Amino acid sequence: ELGHFEEDANKIKPEYVKSFLHVSKLMPSTWIVIRIDGCHFHRFSDVHEFEKPNDARALNLMNSCAVSVLEEFKDIVFSYGVSDEYSFVLKKESQLYQRRSSEIVSAVVSLFSSMYTMKWKEFFPQKELKHPPYFDGRAVCYPTSEILLDYLAWRQVDCHINNQYNTCFWMLVKSGKSKSEAQNYLKGTQAQEKHELLTRLSGIIDYYNTLPLMFRQGSSVFWDKQEEEEIANQGKDAVGKCYKVVVDHCNIIEKSFWEAHPEILGEKF
Amino acid sequence: ELGHFEEDANKIKPEYVKSFLHVSKLMPSTWIVIRIDGCHFHRFSDVHEFEKPNDARALNLMNSCAVSVLEEFKDIVFSYGVSDEYSFVLKKESQLYQRRSSEIVSAVVSLFSSMYTMKWKEFFPQKELKHPPYFDGRAVCYPTSEILLDYLAWRQVDCHINNQYNTCFWMLVKSGKSKSEAQNYLKGTQAQEKHELLTRLSGIIDYYNTLPLMFRQGSSVFWDKQEEEEIANQGKDAVGKCYKVVVDHCNIIEKSFWEAHPEILGEKF
Amino acid sequence: ELGHFEEDANKIKPEYVKSFLHVSKLMPSTWIVIRIDGCHFHRFSDVHEFEKPNDARALNLMNSCAVSVLEEFKDIVFSYGVSDEYSFVLKKESQLYQRRSSEIVSAVVSLFSSMYTMKWKEFFPQKELKHPPYFDGRAVCYPTSEILLDYLAWRQVDCHINNQYNTCFWMLVKSGKSKSEAQNYLKGTQAQEKHELLTRLSGIIDYYNTLPLMFRQGSSVFWDKQEEEEIANQGKDAVGKCYKVVVDHCNIIEKSFWEAHPEILGEKF
Amino acid sequence: ELGHFEEDANKIKPEYVKSFLHVSKLMPSTWIVIRIDGCHFHRFSDVHEFEKPNDARALNLMNSCAVSVLEEFKDIVFSYGVSDEYSFVLKKESQLYQRRSSEIVSAVVSLFSSMYTMKWKEFFPQKELKHPPYFDGRAVCYPTSEILLDYLAWRQVDCHINNQYNTCFWMLVKSGKSKSEAQNYLKGTQAQEKHELLTRLSGIIDYYNTLPLMFRQGSSVFWDKQEEEEIANQGKDAVGKCYKVVVDHCNIIEKSFWEAHPEILGEKF
């Protein structure tokens, strides 16, 4: 039997078979952004009864996975997450997987997915994970840090717009409207009208701005300098380990954030 | 504060930012193969003390994840796995993610990774999952079923060659040789010599062929017709549900397998 | 001075500079079609007073250039031209420029352009070439000969539809209508109505089918067997040279053409 | 007959056929370089008896074609040529052909080829054009002007190295050595040795630097400000037309050239 097998085996021409692989490399010296998005997360969040419009536990789980991704892939210098999406920025000079697009995207998505499943119990101790969570991903290159910051600002603006809409929508639903009534009500409303609606429905002045920053501005995950005291507490072993991955909910549209953290992009603004 | 934010937001030009996305679509009417490979699985298998040269529990876990992938993505018509790699074949006409390469690869890798983590306890009830398992992936298109079968044959040949080598290597190590001694011993040996070595070391005639088929031929996962009796036992509800995903360890190099399962590729040979 | 130059020269890192080149290879074992189109040929045909709706000299010039392209690039097995466009089909196994897309497209376009300029005087002996003719091009792969024939049929259908329209349009203009009147007149007319219009305006029954085949069916250029007699006349030197490039105006939508010329694609239908 | 044709025509699905076209767009906001190279120009230069190692008429013809290319494609801001190659730089913001790679490369190559053929008689009045000249081309993107200048410097260094070698080679051949003797003689020689060889063989001190700049530094073609007087001579019509395409043989490795022509790249250095 095996003799037959080995006879067949010799007919295979691996070089020919391998020639069909088309390796797509990302342009050198450009910022690589890997953006991942939850697949069927509407269903996933229903099944697991996520709170609407924002579930803090689910967002903290996403952030915790992002921290792990940064700790594993040292070339990632910044990441930004909102809802079920996360964007990871690799430094311009990165040679991760020789900049092969498929490998970078798939490895990041895969690690994120594994972490999400492993850490589930930590964030949802009372809930069983009923379906496997999964994500798709893509890579985009940006030739300059200016355009990279435009990309990140775009994501944060989206976070704000979506959150404002969703906050109104769910407050209307909780006030007794049906989902389609709520949708119709909000059609065409401007930011200012939504503000006033929230104030009216909640009875709280400037209600929107009382919401947690994480809901309104999303989450930024990056390597940051530890306070000296914190280092001191860790004793001798901490020498040289003065950076750690932090989660923040800062405004990344304003230049001031980047000026205060020049080491993230390694460039001046 | 928000007014300021909204002022900034209006400066963002999403169309410009989005124009940097380069969508790579896979050629229509060709077979798409997604191959995934474990990242750092040498380390992963050490940490979790996998048996050498093959750990049946780990292979069964891989196969179980593949079954889930086929159940979720109906366009996958066949898959083949060996060691820490798995290849998934999408039918030629598939419009999954409009054939966007990044999305298909990342979604398959992501679901596989989540399943691997979720099912770990089922296959390793005594072992804690210490590190997140993760995989990278890539897509390759093949224009005809002949070349697709050449690809699959190549993977099965590789399975055989690696398994024969590894079986010898670990038997030498268990017999007292160091790893580098075993390596040197095997350098340049032909298939026939490896066969004789195994017979000699094990004291069992034709020892290699006594090994489980899963080790020697890898695992094929595909939709197969259920036996009539099996369907009957399930009662009325099973009407029309006559296919299910099966795991087999067949020889896929020989045409006879494909002739016996013409519905897999939907083509004649 | 040179010393300075050589000092500067040593700072250049060619490998880094070369790493930005992204080589795009066309999928192996697929039919490659290079289609070229005239750039600004509306202007070009006005300046050189081409006859409307078809200028036989200009079409014959295009065909003559295509013949030269087939004689230079032996991997081209068929080509089809209409108006200022030409499609060249390379055989599936072609390794021309290692299937690098840019190189194949640019070399074919470049040779065609040079030939067009060199042969101009032969086809337009009374007209000076006032502007440089130029073309753009692109490569498309087709995985099977069935889809390749669909592509060619699509081009021939386009030829027919455009020619029928243009013949009506220019006959209306010659009958005294303005160009915009002619355009409005034809808006929404079906094939049958155009037929009747041509019969009425020309006073000739079934006028359209009296037009030269080259106008109605475009031009096919391919290697064809020479008649035995023709070879005999050329004497001993012609032994083995029994193929030559021919220009024909056949119906390539019907399978009968391909059945009669099985050696073009080297496949059965 | 036509009825049959139209019946066939209706079976064609253009959308399906068109779906095989893979449009490759060049990354926005990056410098695009189109480099073209002569195909079989060794043979071409032999057939047309070009002078060795440099034929000034042939180089001037190349430069004249480059001027025409810049005049036609206004987005080209600079070009550099040496021997039978030419590099064209498009401005970062260019939307030529919506940045589709195939179209840009093929149109530039095609126009250059047509011009070469049309202008041949002007530069070689005594020589008939026996073969069609043709070129292949490719597009490369550079994310910053620094890397773009590295690319151009690399081409100019190549020009210098090749010219020095070829000058030695042909002087040895003219001195009576065979081609293979000359090749062996030069194997492994350094720049300094080649300098001394040229001085010795020619009997002229620092012979290399007496050669025309066009041979030693190649040709740069770009839009430059006309002298005011020159404009004045052209009278009123020249108002606003103060730029024209010039051919220069400057050192483009040194920053001073770019500092003196800040409008070429529109950036500061």
mmCIF file of N, CA and C in Angstrom, chain D residues 35-109:
data_model
loop_
_atom_site.group_PDB
_atom_site.id
_atom_site.type_symbol
_atom_site.label_atom_id
_atom_site.label_comp_id
_atom_site.label_asym_id
_atom_site.label_seq_id
_atom_site.Cartn_x
_atom_site.Cartn_y
_atom_site.Cartn_z
ATOM 1 N N ARG D 35 9.005 53.641 -14.847
ATOM 2 C CA ARG D 35 10.311 53.444 -15.513
ATOM 3 C C ARG D 35 10.126 52.574 -16.739
ATOM 4 N N ILE D 36 10.635 53.058 -17.861
ATOM 5 C CA ILE D 36 10.565 52.278 -19.087
ATOM 6 C C ILE D 36 11.978 51.871 -19.503
ATOM 7 N N ASP D 37 12.080 50.698 -20.119
ATOM 8 C CA ASP D 37 13.367 50.146 -20.574
ATOM 9 C C ASP D 37 13.211 49.622 -21.986
ATOM 10 N N GLY D 38 14.213 49.840 -22.813
ATOM 11 C CA GLY D 38 14.180 49.303 -24.166
ATOM 12 C C GLY D 38 14.169 47.778 -24.158
ATOM 13 N N CYS D 39 13.369 47.183 -25.055
ATOM 14 C CA CYS D 39 13.349 45.722 -25.203
ATOM 15 C C CYS D 39 14.285 45.340 -26.347
ATOM 16 N N HIS D 40 15.176 44.409 -26.102
ATOM 17 C CA HIS D 40 16.123 43.964 -27.140
ATOM 18 C C HIS D 40 16.887 45.147 -27.740
ATOM 19 N N PHE D 41 17.263 46.117 -26.918
ATOM 20 C CA PHE D 41 17.952 47.282 -27.478
ATOM 21 C C PHE D 41 19.413 46.997 -27.816
ATOM 22 N N HIS D 42 19.949 45.904 -27.296
ATOM 23 C CA HIS D 42 21.282 45.507 -27.727
ATOM 24 C C HIS D 42 21.245 45.228 -29.233
ATOM 25 N N ARG D 43 20.279 44.377 -29.614
ATOM 26 C CA ARG D 43 20.075 44.056 -31.033
ATOM 27 C C ARG D 43 19.722 45.316 -31.824
ATOM 28 N N PHE D 44 18.797 46.121 -31.270
ATOM 29 C CA PHE D 44 18.349 47.328 -31.960
ATOM 30 C C PHE D 44 19.508 48.281 -32.237
ATOM 31 N N SER D 45 20.405 48.432 -31.245
ATOM 32 C CA SER D 45 21.522 49.373 -31.422
ATOM 33 C C SER D 45 22.563 48.804 -32.388
ATOM 34 N N ASP D 46 22.686 47.479 -32.444
ATOM 35 C CA ASP D 46 23.589 46.860 -33.431
ATOM 36 C C ASP D 46 23.073 47.073 -34.848
ATOM 37 N N VAL D 47 21.799 46.739 -35.038
ATOM 38 C CA VAL D 47 21.191 46.844 -36.375
ATOM 39 C C VAL D 47 21.306 48.274 -36.902
ATOM 40 N N HIS D 48 21.142 49.246 -36.022
ATOM 41 C CA HIS D 48 21.174 50.646 -36.464
ATOM 42 C C HIS D 48 22.532 51.300 -36.232
ATOM 43 N N GLU D 49 23.525 50.463 -35.956
ATOM 44 C CA GLU D 49 24.923 50.907 -35.839
ATOM 45 C C GLU D 49 25.100 52.121 -34.934
ATOM 46 N N PHE D 50 24.566 52.015 -33.720
ATOM 47 C CA PHE D 50 24.790 53.085 -32.734
ATOM 48 C C PHE D 50 26.274 53.131 -32.396
ATOM 49 N N GLU D 51 26.797 54.322 -32.144
ATOM 50 C CA GLU D 51 28.193 54.466 -31.708
ATOM 51 C C GLU D 51 28.354 53.940 -30.291
ATOM 52 N N LYS D 52 29.524 53.328 -30.027
ATOM 53 C CA LYS D 52 29.796 52.764 -28.712
ATOM 54 C C LYS D 52 30.889 53.564 -28.022
ATOM 55 N N PRO D 53 30.836 53.754 -26.720
ATOM 56 C CA PRO D 53 29.822 53.262 -25.778
ATOM 57 C C PRO D 53 28.572 54.148 -25.716
ATOM 58 N N ASN D 54 28.596 55.343 -26.289
ATOM 59 C CA ASN D 54 27.430 56.212 -26.231
ATOM 60 C C ASN D 54 27.162 56.786 -27.612
ATOM 61 N N ASP D 55 25.899 56.807 -28.018
ATOM 62 C CA ASP D 55 25.557 57.449 -29.284
ATOM 63 C C ASP D 55 24.739 58.697 -28.959
ATOM 64 N N ALA D 56 25.335 59.866 -29.173
ATOM 65 C CA ALA D 56 24.681 61.120 -28.777
ATOM 66 C C ALA D 56 23.344 61.302 -29.483
ATOM 67 N N ARG D 57 23.273 60.888 -30.769
ATOM 68 C CA ARG D 57 22.007 61.057 -31.503
ATOM 69 C C ARG D 57 20.901 60.226 -30.845
ATOM 70 N N ALA D 58 21.239 58.993 -30.484
ATOM 71 C CA ALA D 58 20.245 58.116 -29.873
ATOM 72 C C ALA D 58 19.789 58.666 -28.516
ATOM 73 N N LEU D 59 20.742 59.205 -27.747
ATOM 74 C CA LEU D 59 20.375 59.767 -26.443
ATOM 75 C C LEU D 59 19.510 61.013 -26.611
ATOM 76 N N ASN D 60 19.887 61.845 -27.600
ATOM 77 C CA ASN D 60 19.081 63.047 -27.833
ATOM 78 C C ASN D 60 17.667 62.687 -28.306
ATOM 79 N N LEU D 61 17.553 61.611 -29.069
ATOM 80 C CA LEU D 61 16.227 61.146 -29.482
ATOM 81 C C LEU D 61 15.400 60.723 -28.251
ATOM 82 N N MET D 62 16.022 59.946 -27.375
ATOM 83 C CA MET D 62 15.343 59.558 -26.125
ATOM 84 C C MET D 62 14.872 60.823 -25.377
ATOM 85 N N ASN D 63 15.776 61.803 -25.237
ATOM 86 C CA ASN D 63 15.431 63.013 -24.492
ATOM 87 C C ASN D 63 14.279 63.767 -25.157
ATOM 88 N N SER D 64 14.290 63.812 -26.474
ATOM 89 C CA SER D 64 13.233 64.527 -27.188
ATOM 90 C C SER D 64 11.878 63.849 -26.959
ATOM 91 N N CYS D 65 11.878 62.519 -26.915
ATOM 92 C CA CYS D 65 10.633 61.789 -26.627
ATOM 93 C C CYS D 65 10.148 62.088 -25.209
ATOM 94 N N ALA D 66 11.105 62.155 -24.281
ATOM 95 C CA ALA D 66 10.739 62.456 -22.887
ATOM 96 C C ALA D 66 10.102 63.840 -22.807
ATOM 97 N N VAL D 67 10.633 64.799 -23.542
ATOM 98 C CA VAL D 67 10.043 66.145 -23.554
ATOM 99 C C VAL D 67 8.582 66.061 -23.997
ATOM 100 N N SER D 68 8.318 65.294 -25.053
ATOM 101 C CA SER D 68 6.935 65.154 -25.541
ATOM 102 C C SER D 68 6.030 64.510 -24.493
ATOM 103 N N VAL D 69 6.568 63.536 -23.777
ATOM 104 C CA VAL D 69 5.779 62.865 -22.746
ATOM 105 C C VAL D 69 5.402 63.859 -21.644
ATOM 106 N N LEU D 70 6.375 64.703 -21.229
ATOM 107 C CA LEU D 70 6.059 65.699 -20.201
ATOM 108 C C LEU D 70 5.030 66.713 -20.696
ATOM 109 N N GLU D 71 5.126 67.067 -21.978
ATOM 110 C CA GLU D 71 4.172 68.044 -22.513
ATOM 111 C C GLU D 71 2.759 67.471 -22.592
ATOM 112 N N GLU D 72 2.650 66.157 -22.798
ATOM 113 C CA GLU D 72 1.314 65.530 -22.893
ATOM 114 C C GLU D 72 0.714 65.238 -21.516
ATOM 115 N N PHE D 73 1.547 64.678 -20.626
ATOM 116 C CA PHE D 73 1.039 64.313 -19.293
ATOM 117 C C PHE D 73 1.509 65.347 -18.278
ATOM 118 N N LYS D 74 0.629 66.307 -17.991
ATOM 119 C CA LYS D 74 1.031 67.457 -17.179
ATOM 120 C C LYS D 74 1.359 67.078 -15.742
ATOM 121 N N ASP D 75 0.944 65.893 -15.297
ATOM 122 C CA ASP D 75 1.211 65.499 -13.916
ATOM 123 C C ASP D 75 2.642 65.002 -13.718
ATOM 124 N N ILE D 76 3.373 64.810 -14.821
ATOM 125 C CA ILE D 76 4.773 64.393 -14.683
ATOM 126 C C ILE D 76 5.604 65.625 -14.363
ATOM 127 N N VAL D 77 6.297 65.582 -13.220
ATOM 128 C CA VAL D 77 7.029 66.770 -12.770
ATOM 129 C C VAL D 77 8.527 66.669 -13.024
ATOM 130 N N PHE D 78 9.004 65.461 -13.308
ATOM 131 C CA PHE D 78 10.444 65.285 -13.507
ATOM 132 C C PHE D 78 10.653 63.965 -14.227
ATOM 133 N N SER D 79 11.731 63.899 -15.020
ATOM 134 C CA SER D 79 12.090 62.595 -15.566
ATOM 135 C C SER D 79 13.594 62.531 -15.734
ATOM 136 N N TYR D 80 14.094 61.316 -15.676
ATOM 137 C CA TYR D 80 15.543 61.112 -15.762
ATOM 138 C C TYR D 80 15.816 59.937 -16.679
ATOM 139 N N GLY D 81 16.746 60.144 -17.644
ATOM 140 C CA GLY D 81 17.038 59.088 -18.599
ATOM 141 C C GLY D 81 18.510 58.788 -18.729
ATOM 142 N N VAL D 82 18.789 57.539 -19.022
ATOM 143 C CA VAL D 82 20.156 57.092 -19.249
ATOM 144 C C VAL D 82 20.059 55.874 -20.155
ATOM 145 N N SER D 83 20.958 55.798 -21.127
ATOM 146 C CA SER D 83 20.968 54.677 -22.066
ATOM 147 C C SER D 83 19.555 54.480 -22.656
ATOM 148 N N ASP D 84 19.011 53.272 -22.606
ATOM 149 C CA ASP D 84 17.674 53.035 -23.186
ATOM 150 C C ASP D 84 16.593 52.972 -22.115
ATOM 151 N N GLU D 85 16.840 53.601 -20.968
ATOM 152 C CA GLU D 85 15.814 53.640 -19.923
ATOM 153 C C GLU D 85 15.423 55.075 -19.595
ATOM 154 N N TYR D 86 14.204 55.262 -19.129
ATOM 155 C CA TYR D 86 13.733 56.580 -18.708
ATOM 156 C C TYR D 86 12.768 56.407 -17.540
ATOM 157 N N SER D 87 12.923 57.275 -16.515
ATOM 158 C CA SER D 87 12.024 57.258 -15.355
ATOM 159 C C SER D 87 11.210 58.540 -15.337
ATOM 160 N N PHE D 88 9.887 58.400 -15.216
ATOM 161 C CA PHE D 88 9.002 59.560 -15.161
ATOM 162 C C PHE D 88 8.354 59.640 -13.782
ATOM 163 N N VAL D 89 8.443 60.829 -13.167
ATOM 164 C CA VAL D 89 7.906 61.009 -11.818
ATOM 165 C C VAL D 89 6.595 61.784 -11.880
ATOM 166 N N LEU D 90 5.513 61.188 -11.404
ATOM 167 C CA LEU D 90 4.226 61.897 -11.322
ATOM 168 C C LEU D 90 4.080 62.509 -9.938
ATOM 169 N N LYS D 91 3.468 63.680 -9.895
ATOM 170 C CA LYS D 91 3.284 64.334 -8.602
ATOM 171 C C LYS D 91 2.398 63.479 -7.698
ATOM 172 N N LYS D 92 2.619 63.639 -6.389
ATOM 173 C CA LYS D 92 1.936 62.823 -5.391
ATOM 174 C C LYS D 92 0.421 62.839 -5.531
ATOM 175 N N GLU D 93 -0.132 63.982 -5.887
ATOM 176 C CA GLU D 93 -1.588 64.147 -5.896
ATOM 177 C C GLU D 93 -2.224 63.693 -7.212
ATOM 178 N N SER D 94 -1.395 63.228 -8.145
ATOM 179 C CA SER D 94 -1.910 62.928 -9.475
ATOM 180 C C SER D 94 -3.126 62.008 -9.434
ATOM 181 N N GLN D 95 -4.124 62.332 -10.252
ATOM 182 C CA GLN D 95 -5.292 61.458 -10.400
ATOM 183 C C GLN D 95 -5.358 60.911 -11.831
ATOM 184 N N LEU D 96 -4.224 60.945 -12.525
ATOM 185 C CA LEU D 96 -4.165 60.427 -13.895
ATOM 186 C C LEU D 96 -4.720 59.001 -13.922
ATOM 187 N N TYR D 97 -5.671 58.771 -14.815
ATOM 188 C CA TYR D 97 -6.340 57.463 -14.915
ATOM 189 C C TYR D 97 -6.772 56.949 -13.542
ATOM 190 N N GLN D 98 -7.170 57.865 -12.658
ATOM 191 C CA GLN D 98 -7.558 57.459 -11.286
ATOM 192 C C GLN D 98 -6.512 56.563 -10.630
ATOM 193 N N ARG D 99 -5.252 56.808 -11.029
ATOM 194 C CA ARG D 99 -4.103 56.079 -10.475
ATOM 195 C C ARG D 99 -4.137 54.580 -10.788
ATOM 196 N N ARG D 100 -4.816 54.193 -11.846
ATOM 197 C CA ARG D 100 -4.780 52.778 -12.245
ATOM 198 C C ARG D 100 -3.434 52.480 -12.875
ATOM 199 N N SER D 101 -2.736 51.520 -12.301
ATOM 200 C CA SER D 101 -1.355 51.248 -12.673
ATOM 201 C C SER D 101 -1.204 50.891 -14.152
ATOM 202 N N SER D 102 -1.984 49.913 -14.630
ATOM 203 C CA SER D 102 -1.845 49.454 -16.012
ATOM 204 C C SER D 102 -2.015 50.593 -17.006
ATOM 205 N N GLU D 103 -3.032 51.393 -16.789
ATOM 206 C CA GLU D 103 -3.326 52.450 -17.742
ATOM 207 C C GLU D 103 -2.211 53.504 -17.775
ATOM 208 N N ILE D 104 -1.731 53.908 -16.612
ATOM 209 C CA ILE D 104 -0.679 54.925 -16.573
ATOM 210 C C ILE D 104 0.572 54.401 -17.260
ATOM 211 N N VAL D 105 1.009 53.203 -16.864
ATOM 212 C CA VAL D 105 2.246 52.648 -17.436
ATOM 213 C C VAL D 105 2.115 52.490 -18.943
ATOM 214 N N SER D 106 0.988 51.908 -19.388
ATOM 215 C CA SER D 106 0.876 51.610 -20.811
ATOM 216 C C SER D 106 0.760 52.880 -21.647
ATOM 217 N N ALA D 107 0.043 53.881 -21.160
ATOM 218 C CA ALA D 107 -0.102 55.113 -21.936
ATOM 219 C C ALA D 107 1.240 55.833 -22.075
ATOM 220 N N VAL D 108 2.016 55.874 -20.991
ATOM 221 C CA VAL D 108 3.331 56.543 -21.049
ATOM 222 C C VAL D 108 4.254 55.792 -22.007
ATOM 223 N N VAL D 109 4.321 54.468 -21.868
ATOM 224 C CA VAL D 109 5.184 53.664 -22.740
ATOM 225 C C VAL D 109 4.750 53.815 -24.200
#
